[in-house]
Coordinates of C-alpha atoms in Angstrom, one line a residue:
M96 CA -129.0 -82.3 43.4
A97 CA -125.3 -81.8 42.6
D98 CA -122.8 -83.7 44.6
T99 CA -120.4 -81.6 46.5
L100 CA -116.7 -82.5 46.4
T101 CA -115.0 -82.4 49.6
P102 CA -111.2 -81.9 49.5
I103 CA -109.1 -84.7 50.8
T104 CA -106.7 -83.5 53.4
P105 CA -103.6 -85.4 54.2
P106 CA -103.4 -86.8 57.7
V107 CA -101.7 -84.8 60.3
G108 CA -98.0 -85.3 60.3
A109 CA -97.8 -86.6 56.6
A110 CA -96.2 -83.4 55.3
S111 CA -93.6 -83.5 58.0
D112 CA -93.0 -87.2 57.2
R113 CA -92.4 -86.4 53.6
R114 CA -90.0 -83.7 54.6
A115 CA -88.2 -86.1 56.9
T116 CA -87.9 -88.8 54.2
A117 CA -87.0 -86.5 51.4
P118 CA -83.6 -87.1 49.8
V119 CA -80.8 -85.1 51.2
G120 CA -79.5 -82.4 48.9
R121 CA -76.3 -82.6 46.9
H122 CA -74.3 -81.1 49.7
G123 CA -76.0 -83.0 52.5
T124 CA -74.6 -85.7 54.7
G125 CA -76.2 -88.6 52.8
S126 CA -74.7 -87.4 49.5
F127 CA -71.2 -87.1 51.0
R128 CA -71.4 -90.6 52.5
S129 CA -72.5 -92.2 49.2
R130 CA -70.2 -90.2 46.9
V131 CA -67.0 -90.0 49.0
L132 CA -66.9 -92.3 52.1
T133 CA -68.4 -95.4 50.5
P134 CA -66.0 -95.6 47.5
Y135 CA -62.9 -94.9 49.6
A136 CA -64.1 -97.5 52.2
M137 CA -64.3 -100.1 49.4
L138 CA -60.9 -99.0 48.0
A139 CA -59.3 -99.0 51.5
P140 CA -58.1 -102.7 51.5
G141 CA -56.3 -102.2 48.2
I142 CA -54.8 -98.9 49.2
I143 CA -53.6 -100.3 52.5
L144 CA -52.0 -103.3 50.8
F145 CA -50.4 -101.1 48.1
V146 CA -48.9 -98.7 50.7
L147 CA -47.6 -101.6 52.9
F148 CA -46.2 -103.8 50.2
M149 CA -45.3 -101.4 47.4
A150 CA -45.0 -97.8 48.4
A151 CA -43.3 -98.3 51.8
P152 CA -40.6 -100.7 50.5
I153 CA -39.8 -98.4 47.6
I154 CA -39.5 -95.3 49.9
Y155 CA -37.4 -97.3 52.4
T156 CA -35.1 -98.5 49.7
L157 CA -34.6 -94.9 48.4
F158 CA -33.8 -93.9 52.0
L159 CA -31.3 -96.6 52.4
S160 CA -29.6 -95.8 49.1
F161 CA -28.5 -92.4 50.4
Q162 CA -27.1 -93.8 53.7
K163 CA -23.7 -95.3 54.5
K164 CA -21.9 -96.8 57.5
Q165 CA -19.8 -94.4 59.6
V166 CA -17.2 -95.6 62.2
S167 CA -15.8 -93.2 64.7
G168 CA -12.6 -93.8 66.7
L169 CA -11.4 -97.4 66.8
G170 CA -14.9 -98.7 66.0
L171 CA -15.3 -100.4 69.3
G172 CA -18.7 -100.5 70.9
S173 CA -22.2 -99.9 69.6
A174 CA -21.9 -96.1 69.9
A175 CA -18.9 -96.0 67.6
R176 CA -20.8 -97.4 64.6
G177 CA -23.6 -95.6 63.0
T178 CA -25.1 -94.4 59.7
G179 CA -24.8 -91.1 57.9
F180 CA -25.8 -89.3 54.7
A181 CA -23.9 -90.6 51.7
G182 CA -25.3 -88.4 48.9
L183 CA -24.7 -90.0 45.6
E184 CA -21.7 -92.0 46.7
N185 CA -23.6 -95.4 46.6
Y186 CA -24.9 -94.7 43.1
I187 CA -21.5 -93.6 41.8
G188 CA -20.0 -96.8 43.3
T189 CA -22.6 -98.9 41.6
L190 CA -22.3 -97.3 38.2
T191 CA -18.5 -97.5 38.2
D192 CA -18.4 -101.1 39.6
P193 CA -16.9 -103.4 36.9
E194 CA -18.8 -106.3 38.3
F195 CA -22.1 -104.4 37.8
G196 CA -21.2 -103.6 34.2
S197 CA -20.2 -107.2 33.4
S198 CA -23.5 -108.4 34.9
V199 CA -25.5 -106.0 32.8
G200 CA -23.7 -107.1 29.7
R201 CA -24.4 -110.8 30.4
V202 CA -28.1 -110.1 31.0
L203 CA -28.4 -108.1 27.8
L204 CA -26.9 -111.0 25.8
Y205 CA -29.1 -113.3 27.7
G206 CA -32.1 -111.2 26.7
L207 CA -31.0 -111.1 23.0
V208 CA -31.0 -114.9 23.0
L209 CA -34.2 -115.5 25.1
V210 CA -36.8 -113.0 24.1
P211 CA -36.8 -113.5 20.3
C212 CA -36.9 -117.3 20.8
M213 CA -39.6 -117.2 23.4
L214 CA -41.9 -114.9 21.4
G215 CA -41.2 -116.7 18.2
L216 CA -42.2 -120.1 19.7
A217 CA -45.2 -118.7 21.5
L218 CA -46.5 -117.1 18.3
L219 CA -45.9 -120.3 16.3
F220 CA -47.7 -122.4 18.9
A221 CA -50.6 -120.0 19.0
L222 CA -51.0 -120.0 15.2
L223 CA -50.8 -123.7 15.1
L224 CA -53.5 -124.1 17.8
D225 CA -55.7 -121.6 16.0
S226 CA -55.5 -123.6 12.8
K227 CA -58.5 -125.7 11.8
R228 CA -56.3 -128.6 10.9
T229 CA -54.9 -128.9 14.4
R230 CA -56.2 -131.9 16.4
A231 CA -56.2 -132.4 20.2
T232 CA -56.2 -128.6 20.8
S233 CA -57.1 -128.7 24.4
F234 CA -54.4 -131.3 25.3
S235 CA -51.8 -129.4 23.3
R236 CA -52.7 -126.1 24.9
I237 CA -52.4 -127.5 28.4
A238 CA -49.2 -129.4 27.6
I239 CA -47.5 -126.2 26.3
F240 CA -48.8 -124.1 29.2
L241 CA -48.1 -126.6 32.0
P242 CA -44.3 -125.8 32.4
Y243 CA -45.3 -122.2 33.3
A244 CA -47.0 -123.6 36.4
V245 CA -43.7 -125.1 37.7
P246 CA -41.9 -122.6 40.0
A247 CA -38.6 -121.3 38.6
V248 CA -36.6 -122.9 41.4
I249 CA -38.1 -126.3 40.8
S250 CA -37.6 -126.1 37.0
S251 CA -34.0 -125.0 37.5
L252 CA -33.3 -128.0 39.7
L253 CA -34.9 -130.3 37.2
W254 CA -32.9 -129.0 34.3
G255 CA -29.8 -128.7 36.4
F256 CA -29.8 -132.5 37.0
L257 CA -30.4 -133.0 33.3
Y258 CA -27.4 -130.9 32.6
L259 CA -25.1 -132.9 35.0
P260 CA -23.2 -135.6 33.1
A261 CA -23.1 -137.9 36.1
V262 CA -26.9 -138.2 36.5
S263 CA -28.3 -137.0 33.2
P264 CA -30.0 -139.7 31.0
F265 CA -29.1 -137.8 27.9
Y266 CA -25.3 -138.1 28.6
Y267 CA -25.8 -141.8 29.2
V268 CA -27.4 -142.2 25.8
F269 CA -24.8 -140.1 24.1
E270 CA -22.0 -142.2 25.7
R271 CA -23.6 -145.4 24.5
F272 CA -23.6 -144.1 20.9
G273 CA -20.1 -142.7 21.3
W274 CA -21.0 -139.1 20.7
E275 CA -18.9 -136.3 22.1
V276 CA -21.1 -133.7 23.9
P277 CA -19.7 -130.6 25.4
G278 CA -20.6 -129.7 29.0
V279 CA -23.8 -127.6 29.1
L280 CA -22.7 -126.0 32.3
G281 CA -19.4 -124.8 30.9
S282 CA -18.5 -121.2 30.8
G283 CA -19.2 -121.0 27.0
T284 CA -22.7 -122.5 27.2
I285 CA -24.0 -121.6 30.6
L286 CA -25.9 -118.7 29.2
F287 CA -27.8 -120.9 26.8
A288 CA -28.5 -123.4 29.6
I289 CA -30.1 -120.7 31.7
A290 CA -32.0 -119.3 28.7
N291 CA -33.3 -122.8 27.9
I292 CA -34.9 -123.0 31.4
A293 CA -36.6 -119.7 31.1
L294 CA -37.7 -120.6 27.6
W295 CA -39.2 -123.9 28.8
G296 CA -41.2 -122.1 31.5
G297 CA -42.2 -118.9 29.7
V298 CA -43.4 -120.0 26.3
G299 CA -46.7 -121.3 27.6
F300 CA -47.8 -118.0 29.2
N301 CA -47.0 -116.0 26.2
M302 CA -48.7 -118.5 24.0
I303 CA -51.9 -118.3 26.0
V304 CA -51.9 -114.5 25.7
I305 CA -51.4 -114.5 21.9
Y306 CA -53.9 -117.4 21.5
T307 CA -56.6 -115.6 23.4
S308 CA -56.0 -112.5 21.3
L309 CA -56.4 -114.7 18.1
K310 CA -59.7 -116.1 19.4
A311 CA -61.0 -112.5 19.8
V312 CA -60.7 -111.9 16.0
S313 CA -63.9 -112.5 14.1
S314 CA -63.9 -115.6 11.9
D315 CA -65.6 -113.6 9.1
I316 CA -62.3 -111.9 8.3
Y317 CA -60.6 -115.3 7.7
E318 CA -63.5 -116.6 5.6
A319 CA -63.4 -113.5 3.4
A320 CA -59.6 -114.0 2.9
R321 CA -60.2 -117.6 2.0
L322 CA -62.8 -116.6 -0.6
D323 CA -60.2 -114.2 -2.1
G324 CA -57.9 -117.2 -2.5
A325 CA -55.5 -116.6 0.4
S326 CA -53.7 -119.6 1.8
E327 CA -53.4 -120.4 5.5
V328 CA -49.8 -119.1 5.5
Q329 CA -50.9 -115.8 3.9
I330 CA -53.8 -115.5 6.4
A331 CA -51.3 -116.0 9.2
L332 CA -48.7 -113.5 7.9
R333 CA -51.1 -110.8 6.6
I334 CA -54.0 -111.0 9.0
K335 CA -53.4 -112.9 12.2
I336 CA -50.0 -111.5 13.1
P337 CA -51.0 -107.9 12.5
M338 CA -54.2 -108.4 14.5
V339 CA -52.3 -109.7 17.5
A340 CA -49.6 -107.0 17.4
P341 CA -50.8 -105.5 20.8
A342 CA -50.6 -108.9 22.4
L343 CA -47.1 -109.4 21.0
V344 CA -46.0 -106.0 22.4
M345 CA -47.4 -106.9 25.8
T346 CA -45.7 -110.3 25.9
A347 CA -42.4 -108.7 24.7
L348 CA -42.6 -106.1 27.4
F349 CA -43.2 -108.8 30.1
S350 CA -40.4 -110.9 28.8
M351 CA -37.9 -108.0 28.7
V352 CA -38.8 -107.1 32.3
A353 CA -38.4 -110.7 33.4
T354 CA -35.0 -110.8 31.6
L355 CA -33.7 -107.8 33.4
Q356 CA -34.7 -109.4 36.7
V357 CA -33.3 -112.9 36.2
F358 CA -32.3 -114.4 39.5
A359 CA -33.8 -117.8 40.4
E360 CA -32.3 -119.8 37.5
P361 CA -28.6 -118.8 37.9
T362 CA -28.8 -118.8 41.7
T363 CA -30.2 -122.4 41.7
L364 CA -27.6 -123.6 39.1
R365 CA -24.7 -122.0 40.8
P366 CA -23.9 -124.9 43.2
L367 CA -23.8 -127.3 40.2
T368 CA -21.1 -125.4 38.3
N369 CA -18.1 -123.1 38.7
S370 CA -19.1 -121.0 35.7
L371 CA -21.6 -118.9 37.6
S372 CA -20.2 -116.2 39.9
T373 CA -22.1 -114.4 42.7
S374 CA -22.5 -111.4 40.4
W375 CA -23.6 -113.1 37.2
S376 CA -26.8 -111.0 37.0
P377 CA -27.5 -107.6 38.6
L378 CA -30.0 -109.1 41.1
M379 CA -27.4 -111.7 42.2
L380 CA -25.0 -108.8 42.8
V381 CA -27.7 -107.1 45.0
Y382 CA -28.2 -110.3 46.9
R383 CA -24.5 -110.7 47.5
D384 CA -24.0 -107.2 48.7
A385 CA -27.0 -107.2 51.0
F386 CA -26.8 -110.6 52.6
T387 CA -23.2 -111.8 52.1
R388 CA -21.1 -108.6 52.4
D389 CA -23.7 -106.9 54.7
D390 CA -23.6 -103.8 52.6
I391 CA -27.3 -103.1 52.4
Y392 CA -26.8 -99.4 51.4
S393 CA -24.9 -100.2 48.2
A394 CA -27.4 -103.0 47.5
A395 CA -30.3 -100.5 47.8
A396 CA -28.6 -98.1 45.4
T397 CA -28.1 -101.0 42.9
S398 CA -31.8 -102.0 43.3
V399 CA -32.9 -98.4 42.5
V400 CA -30.6 -98.3 39.4
I401 CA -32.1 -101.6 38.2
A402 CA -35.6 -100.4 38.7
L403 CA -34.9 -97.1 36.9
A404 CA -33.3 -99.0 34.0
T405 CA -36.3 -101.4 33.8
F406 CA -38.7 -98.4 33.7
I407 CA -36.6 -96.6 31.0
V408 CA -36.4 -99.6 28.8
S409 CA -40.1 -100.3 29.1
F410 CA -41.0 -96.7 28.4
F411 CA -38.9 -96.3 25.3
F412 CA -40.0 -99.7 24.0
L413 CA -43.6 -98.7 24.3
R414 CA -42.9 -95.3 22.7
V415 CA -41.2 -97.0 19.7
V416 CA -43.9 -99.6 19.0
Q417 CA -47.0 -97.7 20.1
K418 CA -48.0 -96.3 16.8
R419 CA -47.3 -99.5 14.9
A420 CA -49.0 -101.9 17.3
F421 CA -51.8 -99.7 18.7
G422 CA -52.5 -97.5 15.8
Q423 CA -55.3 -99.8 14.6
E424 CA -57.2 -99.2 17.9
D425 CA -57.5 -95.4 17.4

């Protein structure tokens, strides 16, 4: 007798449960929440911080740069003093100010001294640490990088007291030997004194960046070069330096931006010498106008000019070195 197959029917309500639990379509509420609301909710803290601490100050500075003080009548009373639209008056005043031009010239000369020395020492230290003959690599790496962890104000104070003849141990030793040493804080050498502080603090960071880039290069390339009879110097000049060209470009860009924004070192050394004016660098000029002369509108215009100059220098520098440094990554 043949067995009869009875169809299995789903329990009542199962079909409706499947329909209820089925995924919502592409244009449904669940899809919109997962594809739009969730990503923006995760990005919201970063967006809020960017708007509050980056976008808002930039917009407010631009607004102030087009304002000026206006005084009506005798200028007596709060109603007689106000602000008005200045147009390009603040920018014209900044660009035609001889103090601003002199500060830019000093900073450019400061950069010509600092940036090549900083990158050259950082590259040299990175190549030495990457060599197999180097001993105590971990200690040397930490010792070179450690000055970068010292804040610029503290390092400027430390070097400032080393520069002062009355308290410097170096001048004491020189006097004992009868050597004549010129004053480091004099008008002719103050630029090199400031560059030395920045050099002492910045070499370690650039060295770490270049050294990390060297460690990313496969050791097989070096072994093949050694089998071909290349010396360590030839490997460094013909293989290592071209391979870390992107890292050199990045460190050069960071150093140039930091040079254009030099402020802490000359401001900290200024009480120790008469060779530093209140407008020695462009940022010192901004600080003087805003907080000493109470001319915040001119200071805002100068800040915008410095920011635009930094962007232009960075943009054209990257355009010039882009093909040479990043061509191997294409």
